[in-house]
Structure formats: structure tokens, C-alpha cells
Amino acid sequence: MGTEMGQKRHSASLANKVFIQRDYSEGTTCKFQTKFPSELESRIERTLFEDTVKTLNNYYAEAEKIGGQSYLEGCLACATAYLIFLCVETRYEKVLKKIAKYIQEQNEKIYAPRGLLITDPIERGMRVIEISIYEDRGSSGSSSGSSSVSGSTAR
Amino acid sequence: MPNSAGKRFKPTKYIPVSTAATLLVGSTTLFFVFTCPWLTKVISPAVPLYNGLVFLFVLANFSMATFMDPGVYPRADEDEDKDDDFRAPLYKNVEIKGIQVRMKWCATCHFYRPPRCSHCSVCDNCVEDFDHHCPWVNNCIGRRNYRYFFLFLLSLSIHMVGVFSFGLIFVLHHRERLGALHTTVTLVVMCIAGLFFIPVMGLTGFHMVLVARGRTTNEQVTGKFRGGVNPFTKGCCGNVEYVLCSPLAPRYMLDPRKKPHAKIQPPFIRPDLSERQITIKVSDNGIHTTIISSKSKSSLDGLDDKETQPPLPPKADRYNQLKSQLTSSEESSLSGKTHPSTPAMYKFRPSFGTMPKVHYHTAGEKVRYDLFNTYTSAILEEGVRGHDYRSEPNLDLPEYTNAPLHRTFQSSPLQLDSDPINSRSLSLKQGQRRPEKGQLPALQPQTVTSTPYKSVFSPNTLSNRNGSLSYDSLLNPSISPATASECMAHRGMPSMGFHSPYLPTKMCHIREPEMQRHQVAPTYSPVMPPRGVGRQSPHSRDRDPSPVRYDNLSQTIMASIQERKEMEEREKRQMLHGRSQTHIYAQDSGVFDGGYGLPPNVCYPDGPRGPGSRGPTPPAYGGSRDNLMGVGLVSYGQRTPVLRHAGSTLGRAPRTSSTSLHTDHSSTNSSHSRATAPEGLYRSPAHQPHSPAMPRSPSYSHQKLSYISAHERTDSPRLGGPREAMKVNGQMDCHPSAQGATHSPSRHSNVKKVTGVGGTTYEISV
């Protein structure tokens, strides 16, 4: 990394936010667009981003799937006068927890090292995936500089 | 209750729900108290049970409908709407299953309402799948609680029907005592039930239709789909299933969970660079693909001198390996540089071609490579892969022959700047790629053709990991322009330090493209048989970078080129036999292209290379070295170990001979004369073993021609072969000396010294 970065300035400031919108082409099922936003082009690899979004989409599809489990849940809920909701987590909530964990993990492993942060869509009403872009405030442009330096050194 | 002015508390809004609740609970209670005992007695105990259950169900659903979040959207952050707020159009269209649906901007919530979403003025919220606001439950009915509302309606209807029926039975049985308390109460209950029966049943029926159609009340009432198609319908059964059986949707209005956020701390990783650096992709340019693949397998043979296979070593000596390594890089670089004019260069070219797949650049960048890429990648691959790949610096000459010499690799990082100058920098021999550039200019003018090579070679030069232009590449002037391109490609790689003849080139690829840029040693005459390049590199690697260091890349390239050349030469030799090719090992002189007049002599004095390279007797090109002329074949047969094809040998000398150098790079190793051997180390006199390079000479000369055209790498393994033959092998790597040394036996009879561009002197054995 560039020497500039060497100065351990742990300061990163929010520079921008990118919003990944919902993909409504298949109806109101929860699905996010996998189109790679241009603001992230220099921040993260396209494949990583797409993987993240696709995984999230898969999670949501799994959560919203109408099948055996959802039937069972409904019947049980009816039978217990919906008191079951006080005791047991619904399937969707379970998947949401998985999603939260996944996003947390992605943030830690992939996005945070690149100065990005994904916000769980549930906090935004599942309308958008919000990706915050941080810049190193310490040395302006140092992040990029370091990158380039590292790039060159990497040769 | 009096109306309060404040928004906080509006009693009036609770009236309906209170009324509804009261009526419901009260009536049912009365029913149970006054009517049910008699019914239990008279009819069955199941009656109250049934009614009790139904009532329970009604209550539950009523509660859920009343207290459950319908799917309220939280307000959008300011950040989200900054793009949309002021200049935003009121509507945004989105296509759902082929139907255009309009999304309206919500000024209160600051976002475009998702499809089916609506803003409830009573609740002052946008609600997902908004149905309506129900005063009786004092709540919006939306996605989350629609099911409960619907079930409430259904169960309430059933309940009302039941209560009314059982009350009627009671009353009918107590007709004579209508004034009795029980009867009166039952009558009252019946009246209430009867009174609300019509609206409730009406509403239930209405919603049953809505559910079946997959519409919301809002959509129905506003007539959105009147006469149109509903994009949200899933069919009648699907809709019913969706309403009744879908999982409970999540709440959006959650308390902010205190999740530990990932720490954001600079420095940040940037993708482009990392990608470039990390990714070594083999881009397939179509034709080139084959080349590359072949290369890896030691495909050099395929092209020219397939010999180039993995680090030359096959040749049997470590020396070879070294040579190949060195050569390849050198050669590649050299070859790249050698302008096409030199037959040797020509040969070289192919090697580059194979490598074309410069992998290392990011996907986007590789594109440019085209043919060049193929070569370079081929070469580079070899280099990169190290010994594994070594095999073939892909001197796919044949393919590239036609290939645009001018392939512009430029675009890719590998892009070896094809400025000939760079290639010329073979003279870099000093090992710095950059210098090559400087020298290149001189070369540049030399041959137009060389230009394309430049690009080719540039990579080579770059590839010289050792920083020295593989002399080999020079040696393989025969490399065709394509090779040159390869060289270029190699350039990028060189930094890696090739292990194999081709490795360097490959490595070049991997390395940053920067490498190449600088290094482009255009001087490589593409002619240089790629073999040489490939071959050489390995040699060089093993050997110890020659004093004249071309780029690592170039070495690799050189090696590969040399190998190729050797192969070609071999082939040629076989074909021609007897041609004495005078390879011009221009390669040696780093500046390969110096006009290919470079003496195929392996021993190019190539200044940059360092005298060492000249090493042992400049491989006698063998009389046949005439190809030195331009063949540039890197017939480093002699030294083959390093495939340095002295492609540059002018005479194009028998590439073949050189090939024998190492793994039988048919490259004209025989051109031990590859003076180029900058790597002196390269010289693989030891190589000889594997290929009687010497003997090959005859083949070289011809090869030259053949090289250029087709990389035939037949280069007979004469590596050591008749040096004279040619070896121009660009074996750059170090073969020059090695060549001489290796198999000096067949030294060419005449050694002509030719000064190439950049001041390199080549010895051509004629």
C-alpha cells in the first residue's frame, strides 16, 4: 500500500451512497437488480457484487416461497389462534436473520476492506439495498493513491 | 368522546372499532349465556363448542387485523431521495411481466411507491400492497394483515350465520314465551346479527372476488385494471394460495437493531488493481486459443518449435532450462523487437502469439490482444506458468503469421507498447526494461515491419524478468510479427521471472502490464522464432540472468520464441535440409531487430547482452546460416536449451537447429550463433545434448523462410546443431554465448558481424 496509507489513519468518511433498486420484472416478489452501479466500478469487482446480490435474491426467494412449510405455518397459526407467533419465529424471520448474518459477513470480509458498507434492505423497507461508499478522509486521495501504488508495486 | 384538536388523540377514529368490538363481543357473550344452554341441552353440546371455536377464530383474526402492522414503509432517508426529490418526475414506469406500471413519487415518504403500494392518509404511511383503510379495525389493510382481515370477514360471516341460525331455532322453540328473558336476548342478538349480516356478507363476497382476481380494494375501486391486464395475478388458485398460504411478511418498521457494523478502515482495496494483478486470465482470442493451449502443453511444437515446452529443460539440461527461461524471455522480448524484417524475428513472432492471452490483465483489458495476445499469452503463459507451462511459448507462428503484426496489444496491460523502441530495447540487455525503450527508438525506424513486432517484442523485453531483454528474443528474429506481439505480451510478464522458457513471458503477463509497457522491446524481431523466446527464458532463468538483462518478460519470450524457432527450424530443416540458414541471431543483441541483419550468430555481441552472451563461439551459424538474414529464426539450436530462438538471425536461420537446444526446440538453435545469449548463462552448451543443434544447420537456413511464414517449428532439435546453421535462435537468453559454447562444433564458417539497431552487433555466420 502506499506509504501514505501507512499512516494508520483510521478515518473514513462517508462519501456517497448507492442504492440498488428492486427488480419488479417478475412481480412484487422481493428481488434486487443485479446491475452493477457505475459508482462501484472502481471500488469493487463486479463479480463480487453480483454474487452478493444474487445470494440475497436467493435468500429472499427462499423466504417467500409458498410451499409446504408455509402451509404448515398457516395452519398451525390458525389452530392456535395465532398464539404461535408469540412463541415461534416465522420462516421469513428466520431467513431474515440469515440474511442479516450474511450481510454482516459480506461487510466484514469483502465490503469493509474496500471501503463499502451494505445496509440490510429490511431497514429500508426492502425497497433498496443501500451501499455506503467511504473514502479515506485521512489523506485525500490516499486511498486511491495507495491503491495505485500498490498496484504498481504489485507488479 | 369530545374531539381533541390535536393529532395525537382522535377519539372519533376509535368509534367504529369500539363499536364493532363491543357488538361482536357483547352479542356473542349474550348468545352463549342465554341461548347456548338450551341448545346444548336440546341439540347437542357440540353447538356451543362449534360456536366457541368460530368465535375464537373471529376474535383472533380481528385482533390480528387490528393490531398487526400492515406493511408500513419506513420513511426514506434523506440520502436516498436526494437524487429524486426535486427534479424527480412524479411518476416512474416500471415493467412488470411485460406490463407498464406506474410508480408514483410519495412526497411524504420520499420514495417512489413500489407497485401496489399506496399512501394511507389516515395512518399517514405508505403501505405495501395497500388494500384499504378499515375503520372497523382502525387499521390499514395491507400485505401483512390482509389475510387476517379476509379470514376475519369469513369467520365473522360464518359466526353471524351460526348465531343467527341457532338463535332462530331457540326462538322458534320458545315462540309461546317470547317475552321471556332468554328469548328476548336471543331475539336481540338475532337482530344484531341480521342487521350486520348484509354488509358483512357483502364485504366478504367482495373480497372473495378480489382474492380470486388477485386485486386489492384500492385497485378495484380506482379501476386500475379495468379493461386491462393485471400483472399481479397468479391465476385464481395461485391468488388464493398467495393470500392464504404465503409466509407472513416481515415488518419493516423495526427498532434499529444494534448490530455491530463492520469496521471501515482505510486503506481500502481497489478492485482494478487487484484484479489485474491477481487475475491471470488466459484470454482466448479465438485462434490464439489454440495456440495457447498448445503452448502450455509444450505446444511450441505446434507452432514453430514446439520445443519450447516447459522450461526447456526437457532438453536435458538444467542448462537448457535456464536457457529456456532466459531465452524465452529474452527471445520474446527480442523477438518482439526484431522487426519482422528479420526472418528470425519472424519466427519469433509466433511465440508471442501464443501467449497472447495475456492473462493478467483484467478481463477488460485483455481484449486488445488479438493475435498478439495470443502470442504473448502463449509465451507469457509459458513463462508464467513456470515450468509447468513452459512448454510452449506458443509460438503459434502459423497463426499469427497472418496475424496482424500490428496487433495492438497495447491496450492490455500487457500491452506491450508496441513501440518498436521498446522492443528494441532488447538492447536492454542491461536488464532494464526501460532502457530498452530508449534503444528502441533507434530500432524503430528500422523496419516497418518491426513495428508490429515491437509490440510483440515489447512484451518480451518486459518479460525479461531479469530485466534484460532476452537476447534470445533477438536471437529469434525470425519470429514473425506476431511473435513480436507476443513479445510484447510477454513483456508484461517478465516481471514474474519465468521459470520456463516461456514462463517469463507469461509471467510478464502477469506482472503488471506496466512491465510491458516499458519493456516492449520492439527490437525483437518478430521473426524471432518464438521458440527461442520461450526457450530461452527457461534457460535464462536457470542460468542466471545474463548480464544483459532484458526484461524478464523478454527473456521468457525469448525463450519461448526460441523454442519456437527451434521447432520451426527443425521443421524446416527437415523440410529443407540442407539449407543453411543463417540465422541471424540478432537476438542476442537485444536489439534484435536491429535490422535483422542481425547476425544470426548467436553470439550477438549484443552489447546489452553483455559479452557473456556471446559466450562460446558464437554459434556457428553454420554456413547455412544465411538465414540469418532475416530469418531471424532463432535457431538457437545450439543452445537450445534456452530456446532462445535466435530468431533474429537474419538468416532465419534454421530455426530448427536451435530448437534442439532444449527440449528440442526446434528453434534454430543451431544458431548458436545466437550471440544473443546475453545470458551467457544461457548458453547451454550443455544443451547440446538434447539436440544436436549443430547438425541442424542445414535446416536452418530454410527455416528462415519457413519461419516467417509458418513457424514451423520444426526446428529440428538441432540445438546445438550446426551452430552455424543458425541459430539465430533468438535464444536470446544467454544462448549466444551458450550457443557458441554449447555446441560450438558447428560453428558457422563465417561470422559476419552486423550491427543492429541500437548498436548491437550481431554475428552472423554465413
JSON list of C-alpha atoms in Angstrom, two decimals, chain B residues 218-315:
[
{"chain": "B", "resi": 218, "resn": "ASN", "atom": "CA", "xyz": [-57.67, 0.02, -3.96]},
{"chain": "B", "resi": 219, "resn": "GLU", "atom": "CA", "xyz": [-57.06, -1.28, -7.42]},
{"chain": "B", "resi": 220, "resn": "GLN", "atom": "CA", "xyz": [-60.60, -2.34, -7.79]},
{"chain": "B", "resi": 221, "resn": "VAL", "atom": "CA", "xyz": [-62.11, 0.85, -6.61]},
{"chain": "B", "resi": 222, "resn": "THR", "atom": "CA", "xyz": [-59.79, 3.06, -8.58]},
{"chain": "B", "resi": 223, "resn": "GLY", "atom": "CA", "xyz": [-60.30, 0.98, -11.62]},
{"chain": "B", "resi": 224, "resn": "LYS", "atom": "CA", "xyz": [-56.67, 0.42, -12.37]},
{"chain": "B", "resi": 225, "resn": "PHE", "atom": "CA", "xyz": [-57.15, -2.73, -14.29]},
{"chain": "B", "resi": 226, "resn": "ARG", "atom": "CA", "xyz": [-60.46, -2.04, -15.76]},
{"chain": "B", "resi": 227, "resn": "GLY", "atom": "CA", "xyz": [-60.30, -3.43, -19.17]},
{"chain": "B", "resi": 228, "resn": "GLY", "atom": "CA", "xyz": [-56.69, -4.15, -18.74]},
{"chain": "B", "resi": 229, "resn": "VAL", "atom": "CA", "xyz": [-54.49, -6.93, -17.64]},
{"chain": "B", "resi": 230, "resn": "ASN", "atom": "CA", "xyz": [-53.49, -7.39, -14.09]},
{"chain": "B", "resi": 231, "resn": "PRO", "atom": "CA", "xyz": [-49.82, -8.08, -13.92]},
{"chain": "B", "resi": 232, "resn": "PHE", "atom": "CA", "xyz": [-50.01, -9.25, -10.37]},
{"chain": "B", "resi": 233, "resn": "THR", "atom": "CA", "xyz": [-52.41, -12.07, -10.82]},
{"chain": "B", "resi": 234, "resn": "LYS", "atom": "CA", "xyz": [-51.23, -15.57, -10.48]},
{"chain": "B", "resi": 235, "resn": "GLY", "atom": "CA", "xyz": [-54.36, -17.24, -11.59]},
{"chain": "B", "resi": 236, "resn": "CYS", "atom": "CA", "xyz": [-57.34, -17.94, -9.37]},
{"chain": "B", "resi": 237, "resn": "CYS", "atom": "CA", "xyz": [-55.78, -20.75, -7.45]},
{"chain": "B", "resi": 238, "resn": "GLY", "atom": "CA", "xyz": [-52.48, -19.04, -7.27]},
{"chain": "B", "resi": 239, "resn": "ASN", "atom": "CA", "xyz": [-54.05, -15.95, -5.91]},
{"chain": "B", "resi": 240, "resn": "VAL", "atom": "CA", "xyz": [-55.98, -17.82, -3.28]},
{"chain": "B", "resi": 241, "resn": "GLU", "atom": "CA", "xyz": [-52.92, -19.68, -2.34]},
{"chain": "B", "resi": 242, "resn": "TYR", "atom": "CA", "xyz": [-50.98, -16.48, -2.18]},
{"chain": "B", "resi": 243, "resn": "VAL", "atom": "CA", "xyz": [-53.44, -14.92, 0.18]},
{"chain": "B", "resi": 244, "resn": "LEU", "atom": "CA", "xyz": [-53.95, -17.80, 2.45]},
{"chain": "B", "resi": 245, "resn": "CYS", "atom": "CA", "xyz": [-50.73, -19.69, 2.41]},
{"chain": "B", "resi": 246, "resn": "SER", "atom": "CA", "xyz": [-47.93, -17.26, 1.85]},
{"chain": "B", "resi": 247, "resn": "PRO", "atom": "CA", "xyz": [-45.49, -16.78, 4.66]},
{"chain": "B", "resi": 248, "resn": "LEU", "atom": "CA", "xyz": [-46.01, -13.94, 6.98]},
{"chain": "B", "resi": 249, "resn": "ALA", "atom": "CA", "xyz": [-44.26, -10.96, 5.57]},
{"chain": "B", "resi": 250, "resn": "PRO", "atom": "CA", "xyz": [-41.70, -9.17, 7.67]},
{"chain": "B", "resi": 251, "resn": "ARG", "atom": "CA", "xyz": [-42.15, -5.93, 9.47]},
{"chain": "B", "resi": 252, "resn": "TYR", "atom": "CA", "xyz": [-40.27, -3.00, 8.14]},
{"chain": "B", "resi": 253, "resn": "MET", "atom": "CA", "xyz": [-40.73, -0.66, 10.99]},
{"chain": "B", "resi": 254, "resn": "LEU", "atom": "CA", "xyz": [-38.26, -2.29, 13.20]},
{"chain": "B", "resi": 255, "resn": "ASP", "atom": "CA", "xyz": [-36.36, -0.92, 16.03]},
{"chain": "B", "resi": 256, "resn": "PRO", "atom": "CA", "xyz": [-32.89, -0.23, 14.91]},
{"chain": "B", "resi": 257, "resn": "ARG", "atom": "CA", "xyz": [-31.00, -3.23, 15.96]},
{"chain": "B", "resi": 258, "resn": "LYS", "atom": "CA", "xyz": [-27.73, -2.55, 17.42]},
{"chain": "B", "resi": 259, "resn": "LYS", "atom": "CA", "xyz": [-25.79, -4.63, 15.04]},
{"chain": "B", "resi": 260, "resn": "PRO", "atom": "CA", "xyz": [-22.12, -4.41, 15.17]},
{"chain": "B", "resi": 261, "resn": "HIS", "atom": "CA", "xyz": [-21.15, -2.80, 11.98]},
{"chain": "B", "resi": 262, "resn": "ALA", "atom": "CA", "xyz": [-18.11, -3.86, 10.15]},
{"chain": "B", "resi": 263, "resn": "LYS", "atom": "CA", "xyz": [-15.31, -1.51, 10.71]},
{"chain": "B", "resi": 264, "resn": "ILE", "atom": "CA", "xyz": [-14.40, 0.62, 7.85]},
{"chain": "B", "resi": 265, "resn": "GLN", "atom": "CA", "xyz": [-10.82, 1.44, 7.95]},
{"chain": "B", "resi": 266, "resn": "PRO", "atom": "CA", "xyz": [-8.64, 2.57, 5.22]},
{"chain": "B", "resi": 267, "resn": "PRO", "atom": "CA", "xyz": [-6.68, 1.65, 3.32]},
{"chain": "B", "resi": 268, "resn": "PHE", "atom": "CA", "xyz": [-9.18, 0.23, 1.02]},
{"chain": "B", "resi": 269, "resn": "ILE", "atom": "CA", "xyz": [-8.69, -2.41, -1.52]},
{"chain": "B", "resi": 270, "resn": "ARG", "atom": "CA", "xyz": [-9.24, -1.30, -5.01]},
{"chain": "B", "resi": 271, "resn": "PRO", "atom": "CA", "xyz": [-10.54, -3.81, -7.39]},
{"chain": "B", "resi": 272, "resn": "ASP", "atom": "CA", "xyz": [-8.99, -2.84, -10.60]},
{"chain": "B", "resi": 273, "resn": "LEU", "atom": "CA", "xyz": [-5.53, -3.18, -9.48]},
{"chain": "B", "resi": 274, "resn": "SER", "atom": "CA", "xyz": [-6.03, -6.19, -7.50]},
{"chain": "B", "resi": 275, "resn": "GLU", "atom": "CA", "xyz": [-7.85, -7.73, -10.27]},
{"chain": "B", "resi": 276, "resn": "ARG", "atom": "CA", "xyz": [-5.23, -7.02, -12.66]},
{"chain": "B", "resi": 277, "resn": "GLN", "atom": "CA", "xyz": [-2.65, -8.30, -10.55]},
{"chain": "B", "resi": 278, "resn": "ILE", "atom": "CA", "xyz": [-4.34, -11.27, -9.47]},
{"chain": "B", "resi": 279, "resn": "THR", "atom": "CA", "xyz": [-6.06, -12.33, -12.45]},
{"chain": "B", "resi": 280, "resn": "ILE", "atom": "CA", "xyz": [-4.19, -14.13, -14.89]},
{"chain": "B", "resi": 281, "resn": "LYS", "atom": "CA", "xyz": [-6.58, -14.91, -17.39]},
{"chain": "B", "resi": 282, "resn": "VAL", "atom": "CA", "xyz": [-5.99, -16.58, -20.46]},
{"chain": "B", "resi": 283, "resn": "SER", "atom": "CA", "xyz": [-7.98, -14.81, -22.86]},
{"chain": "B", "resi": 284, "resn": "ASP", "atom": "CA", "xyz": [-8.79, -16.63, -25.77]},
{"chain": "B", "resi": 285, "resn": "ASN", "atom": "CA", "xyz": [-8.72, -14.80, -28.84]},
{"chain": "B", "resi": 286, "resn": "GLY", "atom": "CA", "xyz": [-10.14, -17.42, -30.90]},
{"chain": "B", "resi": 287, "resn": "ILE", "atom": "CA", "xyz": [-7.39, -18.65, -32.91]},
{"chain": "B", "resi": 288, "resn": "HIS", "atom": "CA", "xyz": [-5.00, -17.88, -30.48]},
{"chain": "B", "resi": 289, "resn": "THR", "atom": "CA", "xyz": [-6.57, -20.03, -28.13]},
{"chain": "B", "resi": 290, "resn": "THR", "atom": "CA", "xyz": [-5.24, -22.94, -29.68]},
{"chain": "B", "resi": 291, "resn": "ILE", "atom": "CA", "xyz": [-2.02, -21.50, -29.60]},
{"chain": "B", "resi": 292, "resn": "ILE", "atom": "CA", "xyz": [-2.02, -21.04, -26.10]},
{"chain": "B", "resi": 293, "resn": "SER", "atom": "CA", "xyz": [-3.25, -24.29, -25.24]},
{"chain": "B", "resi": 294, "resn": "SER", "atom": "CA", "xyz": [-0.69, -25.74, -27.27]},
{"chain": "B", "resi": 295, "resn": "LYS", "atom": "CA", "xyz": [1.75, -23.75, -25.61]},
{"chain": "B", "resi": 296, "resn": "SER", "atom": "CA", "xyz": [1.04, -24.96, -22.38]},
{"chain": "B", "resi": 297, "resn": "LYS", "atom": "CA", "xyz": [1.48, -28.34, -23.41]},
{"chain": "B", "resi": 298, "resn": "SER", "atom": "CA", "xyz": [4.61, -27.57, -24.93]},
{"chain": "B", "resi": 299, "resn": "SER", "atom": "CA", "xyz": [2.86, -26.77, -27.85]},
{"chain": "B", "resi": 300, "resn": "LEU", "atom": "CA", "xyz": [5.55, -25.00, -29.32]},
{"chain": "B", "resi": 301, "resn": "ASP", "atom": "CA", "xyz": [5.81, -27.79, -31.50]},
{"chain": "B", "resi": 302, "resn": "GLY", "atom": "CA", "xyz": [2.64, -26.97, -32.80]},
{"chain": "B", "resi": 303, "resn": "LEU", "atom": "CA", "xyz": [3.60, -23.74, -33.91]},
{"chain": "B", "resi": 304, "resn": "ASP", "atom": "CA", "xyz": [7.00, -23.48, -34.58]},
{"chain": "B", "resi": 305, "resn": "ASP", "atom": "CA", "xyz": [9.11, -25.01, -32.35]},
{"chain": "B", "resi": 306, "resn": "LYS", "atom": "CA", "xyz": [7.04, -26.56, -30.08]},
{"chain": "B", "resi": 307, "resn": "GLU", "atom": "CA", "xyz": [10.02, -27.36, -28.45]},
{"chain": "B", "resi": 308, "resn": "THR", "atom": "CA", "xyz": [9.61, -24.69, -26.24]},
{"chain": "B", "resi": 309, "resn": "GLN", "atom": "CA", "xyz": [7.88, -26.71, -23.96]},
{"chain": "B", "resi": 310, "resn": "PRO", "atom": "CA", "xyz": [8.24, -26.21, -20.47]},
{"chain": "B", "resi": 311, "resn": "PRO", "atom": "CA", "xyz": [11.27, -24.84, -19.49]},
{"chain": "B", "resi": 312, "resn": "LEU", "atom": "CA", "xyz": [13.36, -26.08, -21.98]},
{"chain": "B", "resi": 313, "resn": "PRO", "atom": "CA", "xyz": [14.58, -28.40, -19.52]},
{"chain": "B", "resi": 314, "resn": "PRO", "atom": "CA", "xyz": [13.47, -31.25, -21.42]},
{"chain": "B", "resi": 315, "resn": "LYS", "atom": "CA", "xyz": [16.37, -30.55, -23.21]}
]
